[in-house]
Coordinates of C-alpha atoms in Angstrom, one line a residue:
M1 CA -0.1 0.0 0.2
T2 CA 1.0 3.4 -0.9
R3 CA 1.7 5.4 2.4
D4 CA 0.8 8.8 1.2
A5 CA -2.3 7.5 -0.8
I6 CA -5.7 8.7 0.8
P7 CA -8.3 6.0 0.7
Q8 CA -11.4 6.6 -0.8
P9 CA -14.2 7.5 2.3
L10 CA -16.4 4.4 3.3
M11 CA -19.8 5.4 3.2
R12 CA -22.9 4.1 5.1
V13 CA -25.2 1.9 3.1
T14 CA -28.9 1.1 2.5
K15 CA -30.7 -1.6 2.1
P16 CA -31.7 -2.5 -1.0
R17 CA -28.8 -4.4 -3.0
L18 CA -27.5 -4.6 0.8
Y19 CA -25.3 -7.3 -0.9
E20 CA -23.4 -5.5 -3.8
Q21 CA -23.5 -2.4 -1.8
L22 CA -21.0 -3.4 0.5
V23 CA -19.4 -5.7 -2.3
A24 CA -18.8 -2.5 -4.3
Q25 CA -18.2 0.1 -1.4
L26 CA -15.1 -2.6 -0.2
L27 CA -13.4 -3.0 -3.7
A28 CA -14.1 1.0 -4.5
Y29 CA -11.7 1.2 -1.1
I30 CA -9.7 -1.3 -2.0
E31 CA -9.1 0.6 -5.7
S32 CA -8.8 3.5 -3.7
A33 CA -6.0 3.1 -0.8
H34 CA -3.6 1.1 -3.5
L35 CA -4.2 -2.1 -2.1
G36 CA -2.2 -4.7 -3.9
P37 CA -2.3 -8.3 -3.6
G38 CA -0.9 -9.5 0.4
D39 CA -2.1 -6.6 1.8
L40 CA -4.1 -6.4 4.4
L41 CA -7.9 -4.9 4.5
P42 CA -8.6 -3.1 7.9
A43 CA -10.1 -5.2 10.7
E44 CA -13.8 -6.2 10.3
R45 CA -14.7 -4.5 13.6
D46 CA -13.6 -1.3 11.8
L47 CA -15.2 -2.1 8.2
A48 CA -18.8 -2.6 10.2
E49 CA -18.3 0.5 11.7
R50 CA -17.6 3.1 9.0
L51 CA -20.4 1.2 7.0
G52 CA -22.5 1.2 8.9
V53 CA -23.8 -2.4 9.5
S54 CA -23.4 -5.7 11.8
R55 CA -20.6 -7.4 11.7
A56 CA -22.0 -10.7 11.0
T57 CA -23.7 -8.6 7.3
L58 CA -20.1 -7.8 7.0
A59 CA -18.6 -11.3 7.2
Q60 CA -20.8 -12.5 4.7
A61 CA -19.6 -10.0 2.5
L62 CA -16.4 -10.8 3.2
V63 CA -17.3 -14.5 2.2
A64 CA -18.5 -13.2 -1.0
L65 CA -15.3 -11.7 -2.1
E66 CA -13.3 -14.8 -0.5
V67 CA -15.8 -17.2 -3.0
L68 CA -15.1 -15.0 -5.6
G69 CA -10.9 -15.2 -5.0
V70 CA -10.5 -11.4 -4.0
I71 CA -9.3 -12.2 -0.5
D72 CA -8.4 -15.1 1.8
V73 CA -9.3 -15.0 5.1
Q74 CA -7.0 -16.3 7.1
H75 CA -7.6 -16.9 10.8
G76 CA -5.5 -14.6 13.5
T77 CA -4.8 -12.7 10.7
G78 CA -7.8 -11.3 8.6
A79 CA -8.7 -10.5 5.1
V80 CA -5.5 -11.2 2.6
L81 CA -6.5 -9.0 -0.9
V82 CA -5.4 -11.6 -3.7
Y83 CA -5.7 -9.6 -6.6
R84 CA -8.0 -6.2 -7.1
P85 CA -10.8 -6.7 -10.1
S86 CA -13.1 -4.5 -11.4
I87 CA -16.4 -3.6 -9.3
A88 CA -18.1 -4.5 -12.5
A89 CA -16.8 -7.7 -12.8
V90 CA -17.1 -8.8 -9.5
I91 CA -20.7 -7.9 -9.1
S92 CA -21.4 -9.7 -12.3
G93 CA -19.5 -12.8 -10.9
L94 CA -22.1 -12.1 -7.9
R95 CA -25.0 -12.8 -9.2
E96 CA -24.0 -16.1 -11.5
H97 CA -22.8 -17.8 -8.5
R98 CA -26.3 -16.6 -6.9
N99 CA -28.1 -18.3 -10.1
R100 CA -26.5 -21.4 -10.5
L101 CA -26.3 -22.2 -6.2
P102 CA -29.6 -24.2 -6.9
E103 CA -27.7 -26.2 -9.4
I104 CA -25.1 -26.4 -7.2
V105 CA -27.6 -28.0 -4.0
E106 CA -29.0 -30.3 -7.1
A107 CA -25.7 -31.9 -7.8
R108 CA -24.2 -32.4 -4.8
T109 CA -27.6 -34.2 -4.0
T110 CA -27.6 -36.3 -6.7
L111 CA -23.7 -37.3 -6.1
E112 CA -23.3 -37.3 -2.7
V113 CA -25.9 -38.9 -1.4
K114 CA -25.1 -41.9 -3.8
L115 CA -21.6 -42.0 -2.6
A116 CA -22.5 -41.8 0.6
E117 CA -24.9 -44.8 0.3
L118 CA -22.0 -46.7 -1.5
A119 CA -19.2 -45.6 0.7
A120 CA -21.1 -47.4 3.5
E121 CA -21.8 -50.5 1.6
R122 CA -18.0 -50.9 0.2
R123 CA -15.8 -49.1 3.2
T124 CA -12.8 -50.6 4.0
D125 CA -11.0 -50.0 7.4
A126 CA -8.4 -47.9 5.9
D127 CA -11.3 -45.9 4.1
L128 CA -13.1 -45.7 7.6
L129 CA -9.7 -44.1 9.0
A130 CA -9.7 -41.2 6.4
I131 CA -13.0 -40.1 7.1
E132 CA -12.1 -40.3 10.8
D133 CA -9.1 -38.6 10.3
A134 CA -10.8 -35.7 8.0
L135 CA -13.7 -35.2 11.6
R136 CA -10.3 -34.8 14.0
T137 CA -8.7 -31.9 11.3
M138 CA -12.6 -30.1 11.4
A139 CA -13.1 -30.2 15.2
E140 CA -9.3 -29.2 16.1
E141 CA -10.1 -25.9 13.4
I142 CA -13.3 -25.0 14.8
A143 CA -11.7 -25.5 18.3
V144 CA -9.2 -22.6 17.5
G145 CA -12.2 -20.4 16.2
D146 CA -11.8 -21.4 12.4
R147 CA -14.8 -22.3 10.1
G148 CA -13.1 -25.9 9.4
A149 CA -13.5 -25.8 6.2
H150 CA -10.1 -27.7 5.4
G151 CA -11.4 -30.7 7.4
D152 CA -15.2 -30.3 6.0
E153 CA -13.2 -30.6 2.6
L154 CA -11.3 -33.6 3.5
F155 CA -14.4 -35.3 4.8
H156 CA -16.4 -35.4 1.9
Q157 CA -13.1 -36.6 -0.3
A158 CA -12.8 -39.3 1.8
V159 CA -16.7 -40.4 1.6
T160 CA -16.4 -40.0 -2.1
A161 CA -13.0 -42.5 -2.0
A162 CA -14.7 -44.7 0.1
A163 CA -17.2 -45.5 -2.5
H164 CA -14.9 -46.3 -4.8
S165 CA -16.9 -45.5 -7.7
P166 CA -14.3 -44.1 -10.2
V167 CA -16.6 -42.5 -12.1
L168 CA -18.7 -40.3 -9.7
A169 CA -15.2 -39.2 -8.1
Q170 CA -15.1 -37.9 -11.5
L171 CA -17.6 -35.8 -11.4
M172 CA -17.0 -34.7 -8.0
T173 CA -13.7 -33.6 -9.2
F174 CA -15.4 -31.8 -12.2
I175 CA -18.0 -30.0 -9.7
A176 CA -15.3 -29.3 -6.7
E177 CA -14.9 -26.1 -7.3
M178 CA -18.4 -24.5 -7.6
I179 CA -18.5 -27.0 -3.6
L180 CA -16.2 -24.8 -2.7
E181 CA -18.2 -21.9 -2.7
T182 CA -21.2 -23.3 -0.9
R183 CA -18.9 -24.5 1.6
L184 CA -17.5 -20.9 2.3
E185 CA -20.7 -19.5 2.5
S186 CA -21.8 -22.3 4.5
L187 CA -19.4 -22.2 6.8
A188 CA -19.5 -18.5 7.5
Q189 CA -23.4 -18.7 9.0
P190 CA -23.2 -18.6 12.8
G191 CA -23.2 -22.0 14.1
R192 CA -22.9 -23.7 11.2
P193 CA -19.0 -25.7 11.7
E194 CA -20.8 -27.0 14.8
Q195 CA -23.8 -28.2 12.8
S196 CA -21.5 -29.4 10.0
L197 CA -19.2 -31.2 12.2
A198 CA -22.3 -33.1 13.9
S199 CA -24.1 -34.3 10.7
H200 CA -20.3 -35.4 9.5
R201 CA -20.4 -37.3 12.7
T202 CA -23.8 -38.9 12.0
I203 CA -22.5 -39.6 8.6
T204 CA -19.6 -41.3 9.8
E205 CA -21.8 -43.5 12.0
A206 CA -24.0 -44.8 9.5
I207 CA -20.7 -45.2 6.9
R208 CA -19.2 -47.3 10.1
A209 CA -22.5 -49.4 10.7
Q210 CA -22.5 -50.2 6.5
D211 CA -25.8 -49.4 7.2
A212 CA -26.3 -47.7 3.5
T213 CA -29.6 -47.0 4.1
A214 CA -28.9 -44.7 7.3
A215 CA -26.2 -43.0 5.6
T216 CA -28.2 -42.3 2.3
A217 CA -30.6 -40.5 4.5
A218 CA -27.6 -38.5 6.7
M219 CA -26.2 -37.1 3.6
L220 CA -28.8 -35.6 2.5
S221 CA -29.9 -34.6 5.6
H222 CA -26.5 -32.7 5.5
I223 CA -27.0 -31.4 2.0
E224 CA -29.9 -29.7 3.2
L225 CA -28.4 -28.3 6.0
V226 CA -25.4 -26.6 4.3
S227 CA -27.7 -25.4 1.3
D228 CA -29.2 -23.2 3.7
V229 CA -27.3 -20.2 3.0
A230 CA -28.2 -16.9 4.3
L231 CA -27.6 -14.6 1.2
L232 CA -27.5 -10.9 1.0
K233 CA -30.0 -9.3 -1.2

């Protein structure tokens, strides 16, 4: 950041199209402050006060930028700028993201429910250990205040591997980037990391018991849970 740069003042936002207004304001600030890749954004508390919104509302806008790869929100550090895009490009990306969310949920429901069923039927002891290791990773992340996104990703990868279905695994790889979008948004919801971890444990118990029916129901319930994302409008 250039030391003598005078950042553009942040204006309070009003309710209509709050989601896009917040993102646009943040991007305008980034540009006027001459922030570059690797630079930190101001602390969430400071940004929320200057924008006149709650920290929870601001956090959702930051997650939107994280989903689009503009920032990287690091536990204990804050929001780090990855690249500086145009406001128009990001707003367009947000609208496309909102429009495809139902299709991502539909794809996850179709693929991951079947994968859980097959994992219960086909899993080996080694597969079960990998699933349990992913649970521990997610629990450790949440325990230190993180969202548990890495452990969440490892868990779903382990369930996919336990299904021993190469074609379904390829399809999951194909939509992995889109699933990441929903994962980041879902785990940013208050209390969601703990809820997601609990539903992962339910899925694991069904797979451990080799109960395909229970695994199917547990994964479907989990997808419904994590698909409940409070998007700003």
